Structures are given as structure tokens and as C-alpha cells.
Short mmCIF file of C-alpha atoms in Angstrom, two decimals:
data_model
loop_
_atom_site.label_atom_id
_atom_site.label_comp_id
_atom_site.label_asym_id
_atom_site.label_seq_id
_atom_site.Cartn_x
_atom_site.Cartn_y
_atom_site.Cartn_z
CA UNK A 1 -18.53 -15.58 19.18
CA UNK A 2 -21.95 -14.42 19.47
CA UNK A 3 -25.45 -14.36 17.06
CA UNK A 4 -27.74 -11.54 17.74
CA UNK A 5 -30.74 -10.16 16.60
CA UNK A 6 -31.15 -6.06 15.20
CA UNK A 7 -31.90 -5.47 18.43
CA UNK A 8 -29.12 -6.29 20.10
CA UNK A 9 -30.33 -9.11 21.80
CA UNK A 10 -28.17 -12.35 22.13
CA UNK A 11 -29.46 -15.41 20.38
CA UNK A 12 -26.47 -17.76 21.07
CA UNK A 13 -22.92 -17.55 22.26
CA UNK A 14 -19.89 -19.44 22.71
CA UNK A 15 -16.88 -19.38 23.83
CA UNK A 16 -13.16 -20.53 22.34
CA UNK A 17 -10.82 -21.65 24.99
CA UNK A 18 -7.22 -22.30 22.98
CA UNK A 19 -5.64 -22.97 25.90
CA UNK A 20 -8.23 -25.80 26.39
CA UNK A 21 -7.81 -26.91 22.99
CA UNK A 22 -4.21 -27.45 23.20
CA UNK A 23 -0.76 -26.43 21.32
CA UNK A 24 -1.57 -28.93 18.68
CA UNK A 25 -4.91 -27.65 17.58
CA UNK A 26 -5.46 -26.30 14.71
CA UNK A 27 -7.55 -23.48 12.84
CA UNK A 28 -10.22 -26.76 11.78
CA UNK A 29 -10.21 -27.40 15.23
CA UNK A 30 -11.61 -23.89 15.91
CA UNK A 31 -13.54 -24.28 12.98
CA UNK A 32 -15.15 -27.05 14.19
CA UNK A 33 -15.88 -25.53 18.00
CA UNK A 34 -17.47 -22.44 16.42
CA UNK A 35 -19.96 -24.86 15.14
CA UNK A 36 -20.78 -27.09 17.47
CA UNK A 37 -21.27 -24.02 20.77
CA UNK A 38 -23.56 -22.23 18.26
CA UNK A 39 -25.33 -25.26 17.61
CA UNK A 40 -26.75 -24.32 13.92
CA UNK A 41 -28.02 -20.53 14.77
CA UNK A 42 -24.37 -19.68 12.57
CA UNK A 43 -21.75 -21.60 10.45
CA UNK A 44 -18.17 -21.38 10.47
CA UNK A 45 -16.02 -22.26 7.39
CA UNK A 46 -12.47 -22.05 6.63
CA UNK A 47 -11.27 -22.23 2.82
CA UNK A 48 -8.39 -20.59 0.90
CA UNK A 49 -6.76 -19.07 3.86
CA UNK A 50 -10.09 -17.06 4.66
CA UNK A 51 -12.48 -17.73 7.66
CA UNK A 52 -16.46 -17.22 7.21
CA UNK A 53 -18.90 -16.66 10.14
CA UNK A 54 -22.52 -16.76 8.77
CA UNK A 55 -25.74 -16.58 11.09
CA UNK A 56 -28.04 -18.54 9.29
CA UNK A 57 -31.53 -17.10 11.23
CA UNK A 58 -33.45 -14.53 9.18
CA UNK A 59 -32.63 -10.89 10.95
CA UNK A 60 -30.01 -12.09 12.95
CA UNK A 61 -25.67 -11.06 12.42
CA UNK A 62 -22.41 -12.15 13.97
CA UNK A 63 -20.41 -10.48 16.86
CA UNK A 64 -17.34 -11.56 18.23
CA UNK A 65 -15.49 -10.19 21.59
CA UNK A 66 -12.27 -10.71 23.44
CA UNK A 67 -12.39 -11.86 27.25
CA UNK A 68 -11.38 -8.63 28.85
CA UNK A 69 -9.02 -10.68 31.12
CA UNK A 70 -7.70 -13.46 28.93
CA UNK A 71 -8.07 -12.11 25.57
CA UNK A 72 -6.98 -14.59 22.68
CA UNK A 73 -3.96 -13.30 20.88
CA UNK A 74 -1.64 -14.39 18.08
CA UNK A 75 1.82 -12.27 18.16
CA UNK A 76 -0.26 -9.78 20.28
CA UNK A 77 -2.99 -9.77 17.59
CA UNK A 78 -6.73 -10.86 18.71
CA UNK A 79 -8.80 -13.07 16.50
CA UNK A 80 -10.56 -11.15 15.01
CA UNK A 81 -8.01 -9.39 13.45
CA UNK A 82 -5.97 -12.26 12.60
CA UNK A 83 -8.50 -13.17 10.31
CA UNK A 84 -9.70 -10.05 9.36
CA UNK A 85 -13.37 -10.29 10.48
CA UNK A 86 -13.38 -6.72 11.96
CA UNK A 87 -11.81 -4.79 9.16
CA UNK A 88 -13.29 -1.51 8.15
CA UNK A 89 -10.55 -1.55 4.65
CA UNK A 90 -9.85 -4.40 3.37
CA UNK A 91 -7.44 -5.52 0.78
CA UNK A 92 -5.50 -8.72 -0.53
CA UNK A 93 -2.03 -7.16 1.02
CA UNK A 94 -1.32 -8.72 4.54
CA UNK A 95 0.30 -6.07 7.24
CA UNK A 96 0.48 -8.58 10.60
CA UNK A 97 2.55 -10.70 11.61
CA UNK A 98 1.98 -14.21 11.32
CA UNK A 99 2.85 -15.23 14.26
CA UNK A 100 4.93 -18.84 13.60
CA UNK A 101 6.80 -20.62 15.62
CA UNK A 102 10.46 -22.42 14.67
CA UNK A 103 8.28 -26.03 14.80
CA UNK A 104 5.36 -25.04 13.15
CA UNK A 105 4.58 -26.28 9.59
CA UNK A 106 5.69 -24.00 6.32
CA UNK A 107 2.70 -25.44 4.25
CA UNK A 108 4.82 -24.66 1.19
CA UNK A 109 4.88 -27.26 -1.65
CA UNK A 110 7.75 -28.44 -3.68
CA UNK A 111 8.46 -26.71 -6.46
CA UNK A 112 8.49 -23.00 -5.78
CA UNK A 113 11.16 -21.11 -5.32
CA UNK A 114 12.10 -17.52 -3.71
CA UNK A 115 15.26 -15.95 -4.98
CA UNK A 116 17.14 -13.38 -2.26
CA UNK A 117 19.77 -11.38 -2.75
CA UNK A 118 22.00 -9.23 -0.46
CA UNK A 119 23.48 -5.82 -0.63
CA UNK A 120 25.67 -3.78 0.74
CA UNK A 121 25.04 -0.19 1.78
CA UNK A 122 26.04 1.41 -1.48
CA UNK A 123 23.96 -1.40 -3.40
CA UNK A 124 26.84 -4.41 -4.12
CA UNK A 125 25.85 -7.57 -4.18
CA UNK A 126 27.44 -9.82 -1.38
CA UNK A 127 25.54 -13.05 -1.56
CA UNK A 128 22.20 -15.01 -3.18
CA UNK A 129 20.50 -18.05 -3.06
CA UNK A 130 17.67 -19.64 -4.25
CA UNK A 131 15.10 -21.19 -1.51
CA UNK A 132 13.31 -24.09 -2.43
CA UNK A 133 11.21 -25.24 0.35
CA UNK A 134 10.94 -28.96 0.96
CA UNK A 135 7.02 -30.45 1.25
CA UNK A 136 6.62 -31.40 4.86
CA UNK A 137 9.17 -29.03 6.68
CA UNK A 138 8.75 -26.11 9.56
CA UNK A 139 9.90 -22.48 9.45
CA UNK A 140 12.77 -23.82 11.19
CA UNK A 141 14.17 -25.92 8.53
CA UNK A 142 13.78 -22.71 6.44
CA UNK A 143 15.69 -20.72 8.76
CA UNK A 144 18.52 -23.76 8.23
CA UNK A 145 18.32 -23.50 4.69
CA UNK A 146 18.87 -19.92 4.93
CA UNK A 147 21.77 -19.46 7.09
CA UNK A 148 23.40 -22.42 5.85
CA UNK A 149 23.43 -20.66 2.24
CA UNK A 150 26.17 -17.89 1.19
CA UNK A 151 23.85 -15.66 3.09
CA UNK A 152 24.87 -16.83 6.32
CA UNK A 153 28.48 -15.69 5.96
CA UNK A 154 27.26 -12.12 6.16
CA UNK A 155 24.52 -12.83 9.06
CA UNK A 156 21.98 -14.92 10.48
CA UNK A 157 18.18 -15.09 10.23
CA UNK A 158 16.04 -15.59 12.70
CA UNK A 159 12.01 -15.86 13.78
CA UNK A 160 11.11 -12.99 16.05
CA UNK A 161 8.27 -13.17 18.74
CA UNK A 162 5.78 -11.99 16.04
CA UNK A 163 6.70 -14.67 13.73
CA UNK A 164 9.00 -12.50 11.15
CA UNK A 165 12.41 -13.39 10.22
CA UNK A 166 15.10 -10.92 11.08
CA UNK A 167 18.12 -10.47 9.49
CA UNK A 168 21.05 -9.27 11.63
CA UNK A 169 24.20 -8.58 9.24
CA UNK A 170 27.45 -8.98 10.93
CA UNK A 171 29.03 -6.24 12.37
CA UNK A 172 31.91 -5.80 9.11
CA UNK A 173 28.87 -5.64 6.70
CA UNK A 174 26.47 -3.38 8.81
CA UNK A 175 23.74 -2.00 6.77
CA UNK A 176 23.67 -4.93 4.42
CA UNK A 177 19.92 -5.68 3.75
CA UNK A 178 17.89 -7.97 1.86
CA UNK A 179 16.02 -8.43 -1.49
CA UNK A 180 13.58 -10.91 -2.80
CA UNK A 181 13.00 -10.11 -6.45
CA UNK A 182 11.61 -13.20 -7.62
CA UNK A 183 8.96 -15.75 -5.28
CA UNK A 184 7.00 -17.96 -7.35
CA UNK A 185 5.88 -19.98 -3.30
CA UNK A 186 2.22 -20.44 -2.56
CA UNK A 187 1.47 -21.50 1.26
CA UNK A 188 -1.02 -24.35 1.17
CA UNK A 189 -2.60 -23.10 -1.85
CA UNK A 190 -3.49 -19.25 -0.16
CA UNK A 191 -1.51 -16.76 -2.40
CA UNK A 192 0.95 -16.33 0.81
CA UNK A 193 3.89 -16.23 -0.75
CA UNK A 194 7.47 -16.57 1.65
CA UNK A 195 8.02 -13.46 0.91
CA UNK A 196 4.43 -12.35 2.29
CA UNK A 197 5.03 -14.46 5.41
CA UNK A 198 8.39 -14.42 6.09
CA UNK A 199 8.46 -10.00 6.26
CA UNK A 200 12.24 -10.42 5.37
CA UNK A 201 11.45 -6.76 3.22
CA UNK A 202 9.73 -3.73 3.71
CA UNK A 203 7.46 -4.42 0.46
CA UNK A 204 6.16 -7.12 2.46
CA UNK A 205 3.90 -4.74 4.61
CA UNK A 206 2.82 -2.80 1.56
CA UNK A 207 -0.98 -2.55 0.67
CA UNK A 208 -0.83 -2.28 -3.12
CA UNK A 209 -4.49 -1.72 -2.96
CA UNK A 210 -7.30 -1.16 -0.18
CA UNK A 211 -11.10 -0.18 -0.13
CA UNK A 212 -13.43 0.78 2.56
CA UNK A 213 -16.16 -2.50 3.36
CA UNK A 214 -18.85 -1.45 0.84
CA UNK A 215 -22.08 -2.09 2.98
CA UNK A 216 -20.13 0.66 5.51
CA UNK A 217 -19.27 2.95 2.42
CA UNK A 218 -22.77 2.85 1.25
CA UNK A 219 -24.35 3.38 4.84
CA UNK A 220 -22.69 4.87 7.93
CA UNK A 221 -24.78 4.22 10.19
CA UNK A 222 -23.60 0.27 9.93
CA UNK A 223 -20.33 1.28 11.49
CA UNK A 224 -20.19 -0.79 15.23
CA UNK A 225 -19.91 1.38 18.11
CA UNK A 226 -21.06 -0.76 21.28
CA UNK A 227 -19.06 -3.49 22.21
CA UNK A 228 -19.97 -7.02 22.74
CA UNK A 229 -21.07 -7.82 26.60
CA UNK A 230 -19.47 -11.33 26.80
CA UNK A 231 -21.25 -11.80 30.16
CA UNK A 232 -24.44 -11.75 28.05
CA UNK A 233 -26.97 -14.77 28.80
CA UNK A 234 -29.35 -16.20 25.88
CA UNK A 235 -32.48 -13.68 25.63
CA UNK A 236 -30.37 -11.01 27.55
CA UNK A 237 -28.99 -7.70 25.38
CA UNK A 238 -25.48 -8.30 23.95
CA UNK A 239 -25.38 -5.22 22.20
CA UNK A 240 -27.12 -2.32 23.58
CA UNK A 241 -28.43 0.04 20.81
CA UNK A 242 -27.41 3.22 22.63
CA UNK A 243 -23.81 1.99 23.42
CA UNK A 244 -21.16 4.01 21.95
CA UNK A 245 -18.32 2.87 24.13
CA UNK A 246 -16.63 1.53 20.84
CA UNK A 247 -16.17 4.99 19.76
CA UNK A 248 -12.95 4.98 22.15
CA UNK A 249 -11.62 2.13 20.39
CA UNK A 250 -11.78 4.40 16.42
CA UNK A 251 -10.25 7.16 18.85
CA UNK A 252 -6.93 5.24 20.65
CA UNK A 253 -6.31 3.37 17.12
CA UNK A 254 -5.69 6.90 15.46
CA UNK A 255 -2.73 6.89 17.86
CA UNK A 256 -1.76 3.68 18.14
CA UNK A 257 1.52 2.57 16.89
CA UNK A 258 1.14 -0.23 14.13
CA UNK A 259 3.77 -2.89 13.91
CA UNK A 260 5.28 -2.89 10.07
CA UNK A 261 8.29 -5.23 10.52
CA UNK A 262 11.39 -3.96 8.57
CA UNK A 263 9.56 -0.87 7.95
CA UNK A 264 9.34 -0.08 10.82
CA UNK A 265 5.90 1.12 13.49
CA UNK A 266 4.03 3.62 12.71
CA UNK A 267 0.57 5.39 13.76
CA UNK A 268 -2.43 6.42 11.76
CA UNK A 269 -2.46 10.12 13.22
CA UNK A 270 1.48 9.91 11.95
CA UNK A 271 1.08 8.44 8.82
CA UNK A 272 -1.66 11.12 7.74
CA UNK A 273 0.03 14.03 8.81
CA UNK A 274 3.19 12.96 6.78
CA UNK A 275 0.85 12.11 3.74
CA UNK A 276 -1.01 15.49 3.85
CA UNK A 277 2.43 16.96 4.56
CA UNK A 278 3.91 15.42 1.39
CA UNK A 279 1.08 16.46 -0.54
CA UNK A 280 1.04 20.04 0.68
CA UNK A 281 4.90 20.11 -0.02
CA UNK A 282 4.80 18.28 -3.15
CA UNK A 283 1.46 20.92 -4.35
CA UNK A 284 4.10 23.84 -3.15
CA UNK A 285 6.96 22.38 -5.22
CA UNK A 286 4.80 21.52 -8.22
CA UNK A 287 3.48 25.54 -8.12
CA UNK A 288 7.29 27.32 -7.81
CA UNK A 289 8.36 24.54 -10.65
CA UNK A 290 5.56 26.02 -12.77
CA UNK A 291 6.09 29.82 -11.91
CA UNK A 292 9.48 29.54 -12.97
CA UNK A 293 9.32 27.23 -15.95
CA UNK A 294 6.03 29.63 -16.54
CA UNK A 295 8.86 32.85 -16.59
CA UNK A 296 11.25 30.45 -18.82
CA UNK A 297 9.01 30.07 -21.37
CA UNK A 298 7.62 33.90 -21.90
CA UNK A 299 11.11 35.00 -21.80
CA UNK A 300 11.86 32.10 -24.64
CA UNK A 301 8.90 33.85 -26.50
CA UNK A 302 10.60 37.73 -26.02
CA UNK A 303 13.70 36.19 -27.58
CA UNK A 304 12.40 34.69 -30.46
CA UNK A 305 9.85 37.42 -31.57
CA UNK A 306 12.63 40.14 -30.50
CA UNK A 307 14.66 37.92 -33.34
CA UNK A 308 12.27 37.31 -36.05
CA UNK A 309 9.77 39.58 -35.51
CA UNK A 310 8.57 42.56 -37.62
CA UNK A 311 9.29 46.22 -36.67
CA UNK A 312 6.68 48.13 -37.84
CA UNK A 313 8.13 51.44 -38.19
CA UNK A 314 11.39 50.26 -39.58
CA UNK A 315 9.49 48.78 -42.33
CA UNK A 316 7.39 51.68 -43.47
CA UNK A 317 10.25 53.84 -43.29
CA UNK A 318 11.76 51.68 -45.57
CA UNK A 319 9.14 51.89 -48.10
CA UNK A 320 9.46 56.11 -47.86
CA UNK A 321 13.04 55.62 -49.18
CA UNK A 322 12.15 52.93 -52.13
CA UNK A 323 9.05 54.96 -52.93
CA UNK A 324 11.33 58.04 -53.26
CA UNK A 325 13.97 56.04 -55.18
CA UNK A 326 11.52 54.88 -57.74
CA UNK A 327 10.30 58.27 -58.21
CA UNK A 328 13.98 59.37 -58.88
CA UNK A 329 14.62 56.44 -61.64
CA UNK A 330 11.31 57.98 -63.14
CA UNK A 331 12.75 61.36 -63.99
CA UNK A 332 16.26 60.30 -65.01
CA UNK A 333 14.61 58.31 -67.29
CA UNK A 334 12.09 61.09 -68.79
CA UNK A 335 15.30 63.20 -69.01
CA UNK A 336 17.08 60.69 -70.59
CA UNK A 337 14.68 60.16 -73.69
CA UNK A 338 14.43 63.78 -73.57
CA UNK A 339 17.93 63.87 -74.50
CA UNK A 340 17.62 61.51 -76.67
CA UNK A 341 14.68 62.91 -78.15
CA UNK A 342 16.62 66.08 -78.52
CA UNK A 343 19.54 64.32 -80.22
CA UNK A 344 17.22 62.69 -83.02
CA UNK A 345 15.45 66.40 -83.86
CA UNK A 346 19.28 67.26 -84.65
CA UNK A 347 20.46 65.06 -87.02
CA UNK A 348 17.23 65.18 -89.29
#
């Protein structure tokens, strides 16, 4: 973890040895390194799940760099990541793993509940239970809890090296899967639910929302490109202003596969083409839909005007005929008191 100034050059450094701290330490512990190797030139604070690295010099910023040959990791994830301190879109959705182990603390507090149910292939319910973490226990008491339930007739679950639980159905119920429709859990107060952590469903690695880092959205040109020299010394460059060597990185994460738990892995360069290819399709689709409701409705029209509609010459002939009726009536009637006129001159 390194301050620098705008040009690049390093101001202080230091470096986080886990293995040195031990399997017991924890993120305070790291916390607590940060700050005392940068010895005030930055601040490190951990609160509500989220980590904040601040320089604290006028004109000076925070970079942070693996050791090319010992490179911290959590379930193949580097630190930065983990805590999301290089993330060009952020959101409140959480897409790695979380890397627990069986013995490690649950941090959930009495009183919350997650409610999963299991089905079948063709949707049936087989099985449910309520989980309802006890304060104080580990993932693996969860994982107890959980195959000890009705759940555990129909298979087992189990932490994988990344930290998720995996359900494996038995072989007479293959395809059964599970559900968690209801989790009112909180992990130490974070908004992690168990259902968030645990990656038990597919929903889990759903991003309901993302945005790009506003101070990059509003100005390109604050997009990193050169990557940290960890062999830097105080006063040396850290960051040259002409490196562009991070540019490879943008390029090999297009095609890099991403790790989605249940729902499987996935690469950028995939996931775009199969969004622009269900839009194109979908746009395609949408356009034959309206061509033909389009000739639906204009033949609708034909029908209806063909059916109450006015015929023009019909009519007027129409009116020839009453006209020339009317004139008839007219002279049998003048005949008629003609007669009768007749008759009257008679009799007098």
C-alpha cells in the first residue's frame, strides 16, 4: 500500500505480510498495520463491512499492488478486490466469493432467520427449514444445522474452496435445487445477508444495480493505466506517468472467466456478445410481432368498413328509383282528382 504524489512519485509505502500476521489475525489487525507502515502520510479505517484508505497530504492519492511472486489472495481474489478498492462499477450487490473457512466465525446475531426450500426438477417441494443462526457459532455449525434438517435427507451441503456452500442432491433426487425466499440475517451489522454469503442460489451473484465510479465517468483520463512498482524506494517514481502497462490488465479481463457460483463462470467478452445478441434478437422479434399484428389490424379495418360502410353508387342509384317513384305518386294523384273532378261536373 503506497501514497504518492501527481507525479507519480512515492511518498511512503508498506507492506502487509498475512502470513506474518498469522491465521488468527484479523481485518483490524490489517487495519491497524496499514497505519502504523504509513506512519500518518494515509489512514486506514474499517466500518460497516467497508475498508477506507485516505492519504491525508495535500496532492497526494493511494495505490496499492500485489507482490508479483507472493501475491495476497482470498479464494484466489487479491485485496484489493476483496474489498473493492479497485472497482471501476460499483454497486451494493456482492459477486465474490467470500472465502470462509468451516472454523471461521458466522458473525450472525440471534434472531434472524433464512427460510430454504427444496424442489424437485418439475418444481415439488421435497423439504424446508428455517435457519436460525446461533450468536457465537462458525460456518461449520451452519453447515450442521443444515444437513441435520429435512434437507439433508435429499443431500448434503458443503463449503467449497471459495467459501460457498454447495449443495449436492442425492443421486434419486438429481436436479433438486434450492430456494431461499425469505432471509431477514444481517452479518455483524453489514447488510450480508446468509443468503448473500452463503451463494446457495444463483440470485446471490446478481447485481440488481451498478454505476460506473463517478470521478472516472466525469473524466477519463483518471482511469489507472501504469502499475504500481512495489520495488519503489521513498523519493523514487512509483508510478511512471507514461506507463501504460495496465492497459493489458482492461484487455485479459475482457476474456477472463468470472467465477458466479451456482450460476455458473462466465467472461465479459461472453456476457456482451449474448446481451447484444439478445437485444438484436429480441429488436428482430419485437419488428416481425409488429409487421404482422400491423397486417392484423388493417385487415380488421377492411372487414369492418367492407361491413358498415357506405357504397356510394348503390346509394345514389337508390335515390334515381325513389325520385322516380315520387314522381309517379304525383301523377296518379293529379289523375285521380281529375277524375274526381270530372265526376263532380256530372252530377251538378
Amino acid at each position: 500500500v503506497a501514497v504518492t504524489d501527481t507525479a507519480g512519485k512515492l511518498i511512503a509505502s508498506t507492506t502487509l505480510d498475512f502470513d506474518a500476521m498469522g491465521p488468527t489475525a484479523t481485518v483490524g489487525d490489517m487495519v491497524a498495520a496499514i497505519n502504523a507502515g504509513l506512519a500518518g502520510k494515509a489512514s486506514a479505517s474499517f466500518a460497516g463491512g467497508r475498508l477506507t484508505l485516505s492519504a491525508t497530504m495535500p496532492g497526494t492519492g493511494i495505490a496499492i499492488g500485489q507482490d508479483p511472486a507472493t501475491p495476497a489472495q482470498r479464494a484466489g481474489i487479491g485485496l484489493s478486490q476483496v474489498f473493492g478498492m479497485n472497482d471501476l462499477i460499483r454497486s451494493d450487490g456482492l459477486t465474490i466469493p467470500s472465502g470462509f473457512a468451516a472454523s471461521d466465525p458466522h458473525g450472525f446475531a440471534a434472531g434472524g432467520t433464512a427460510q430454504l426450500m427444496l424442489r424437485d426438477g418439475a418444481g415439488r417441494l421435497l423439504a424446508q427449514h428455517t435457519l436460525a443462526p446461533v450468536a457465537g457459532g462458525t460456518f461449520g455449525d451452519l453447515l450442521s444445522s443444515l444437513n441435520a434438517s429435512p434437507l439433508g435427507q435429499f443431500g448434503q451441503v458443503a463449503l467449497d474452496a471459495t467459501g460457498r456452500m454447495r449443495f449436492t442432491a442425492n443421486p434419486n433426487v438429481a436436479g433438486a435445487s434450492l430456494s431461499i425466499p425469505g432471509d431477514s440475517t444481517d452479518r455483524a451489522g453489514t447488510g450480508r445477508s446468509f443468503t448473500m454469503i452463503a451463494g446457495l442460489t444463483g440470485g446471490a451473484s446478481v447485481l440488481q444495480s451498478g454505476e460506473i465510479r463517478p470521478d472516472i465517468q466525469g473524466n477519463s483520463g483518471r482511469l489507472p493505466l501504469a502499475l504500481l512498482d512495489t520495488r519503489a524506494a521513498p523519493g523514487g517514481i512509483a508510478l511512471g506517468t507514461t506507463d501504460r502497462t495496465g492497459a493489458a490488465g482492461y484487455a485479459d479481463a475482457h476474456g477472463k472467466l468470472l467465477d458466479l457460483g451456482v450460476a455458473g463462470t462466465v467472461s465479459v467478452e461472453h456476457l456482451a456478445a449474448h446481451v447484444l445478441g439478445g437485444a438484436g434478437s429480441s429488436a428482430a422479434l419485437a419488428t416481425a410481432r409488429l409487421t404482422e399484428a400491423t397486417a392484423r389490424r388493417d385487415d380488421a379495418v377492411n372487414r369492418r368498413d367492407s361491413f358498415s360502410g357506405v357504397n356510394i353508387d348503390e346509394e345514389l342509384s337508390q335515390m334515381v328509383v325513389l325520385q322516380n317513384s315520387y314522381s309517379a305518386a304525383a301523377r296518379v294523384i293529379s289523375t285521380v282528382t281529375a277524375m274526381y273532378d270530372t265526376l263532380l261536373d256530372m252530377v251538378r
